[in-house]
Amino acid sequence: MFHSMAAFASGVTIDVLATLVFHYTSQNRPLHASTLNTILSACFIYAFVDITKDNWIAVPYLAGIWVGGMVGMALKKKLESKI
């Protein structure tokens, strides 16, 4: 169960961070974008290693990607409203 929750959390984190990387890149903020992109890559590596060990882990991971997309877009909208 913990393993599935970790895969889900990794999926959420990946998509939220990807959205923020695009946001900060479009604002020409290289320190924020590159730092978040490094963390994003670490999450990808974690998920890839887990999924290659157990293919069923892809299911909560992909669900997390979907939830992360929704959260990331809401966060991006909030950040852009401050501009």
Tab-separated table of C-alpha atoms in Angstrom:
chain	number	residue	atom	x	y	z
A	1	MET	CA	0.000	0.000	0.000
A	2	PHE	CA	2.790	2.419	0.928
A	3	HIS	CA	4.498	1.648	-2.368
A	4	SER	CA	1.357	2.580	-4.336
A	5	MET	CA	0.939	5.812	-2.379
A	6	ALA	CA	4.570	6.720	-3.044
A	7	ALA	CA	4.055	6.119	-6.774
A	8	PHE	CA	0.908	8.263	-6.706
A	9	ALA	CA	2.705	11.061	-4.831
A	10	SER	CA	5.578	10.873	-7.296
A	11	GLY	CA	3.159	11.252	-10.200
A	12	VAL	CA	1.499	14.276	-8.604
A	13	THR	CA	4.849	15.858	-7.847
A	14	ILE	CA	6.135	15.285	-11.367
A	15	ASP	CA	3.238	17.013	-13.041
A	16	VAL	CA	3.068	19.925	-10.602
A	17	LEU	CA	6.806	20.517	-10.981
A	18	ALA	CA	6.625	20.235	-14.775
A	19	THR	CA	3.951	22.934	-14.852
A	20	LEU	CA	6.041	25.171	-12.602
A	21	VAL	CA	9.163	24.593	-14.739
A	22	PHE	CA	7.233	25.798	-17.799
A	23	HIS	CA	5.879	28.773	-15.841
A	24	TYR	CA	9.305	29.886	-14.593
A	25	THR	CA	10.905	29.242	-17.986
A	26	SER	CA	8.370	31.506	-19.670
A	27	GLN	CA	9.179	34.180	-17.072
A	28	ASN	CA	12.932	33.821	-17.787
A	29	ARG	CA	13.723	32.790	-14.207
A	30	PRO	CA	16.551	30.296	-14.781
A	31	LEU	CA	17.395	29.543	-11.141
A	32	HIS	CA	13.799	28.556	-10.294
A	33	ALA	CA	13.300	26.641	-13.548
A	34	SER	CA	16.558	24.693	-13.412
A	35	THR	CA	16.236	23.858	-9.712
A	36	LEU	CA	12.700	22.556	-10.133
A	37	ASN	CA	13.710	20.682	-13.278
A	38	THR	CA	16.461	18.889	-11.334
A	39	ILE	CA	13.943	17.818	-8.676
A	40	LEU	CA	11.561	16.804	-11.473
A	41	SER	CA	14.256	14.587	-13.019
A	42	ALA	CA	14.878	12.922	-9.646
A	43	CYS	CA	11.160	12.068	-9.420
A	44	PHE	CA	11.240	10.627	-12.949
A	45	ILE	CA	14.196	8.427	-12.020
A	46	TYR	CA	12.424	7.232	-8.870
A	47	ALA	CA	9.247	6.388	-10.796
A	48	PHE	CA	11.121	4.693	-13.644
A	49	VAL	CA	13.064	2.420	-11.288
A	50	ASP	CA	9.871	1.469	-9.409
A	51	ILE	CA	7.843	0.771	-12.548
A	52	THR	CA	10.549	-1.406	-14.078
A	53	LYS	CA	10.500	-3.536	-10.898
A	54	ASP	CA	6.685	-3.796	-10.757
A	55	ASN	CA	4.581	-2.845	-13.790
A	56	TRP	CA	1.389	-2.428	-11.734
A	57	ILE	CA	2.952	0.577	-10.002
A	58	ALA	CA	2.312	2.460	-13.255
A	59	VAL	CA	-1.418	2.647	-12.410
A	60	PRO	CA	-1.177	4.856	-9.273
A	61	TYR	CA	1.720	6.737	-10.880
A	62	LEU	CA	-0.395	7.674	-13.918
A	63	ALA	CA	-3.323	8.592	-11.656
A	64	GLY	CA	-0.926	10.880	-9.819
A	65	ILE	CA	0.138	12.464	-13.118
A	66	TRP	CA	-3.516	13.310	-13.831
A	67	VAL	CA	-4.116	14.776	-10.362
A	68	GLY	CA	-0.815	16.639	-10.588
A	69	GLY	CA	-1.913	18.173	-13.883
A	70	MET	CA	-5.047	19.538	-12.266
A	71	VAL	CA	-3.163	20.845	-9.220
A	72	GLY	CA	-0.348	22.252	-11.354
A	73	MET	CA	-2.728	24.191	-13.568
A	74	ALA	CA	-4.536	25.624	-10.545
A	75	LEU	CA	-1.198	26.666	-9.060
A	76	LYS	CA	-0.058	28.189	-12.371
A	77	LYS	CA	-3.304	30.146	-12.642
A	78	LYS	CA	-2.819	31.461	-9.099
A	79	LEU	CA	0.798	32.454	-9.799
A	80	GLU	CA	-0.151	34.213	-13.024
A	81	SER	CA	-2.952	36.166	-11.365
A	82	LYS	CA	-0.332	37.849	-9.161
A	83	ILE	CA	1.451	39.292	-12.197
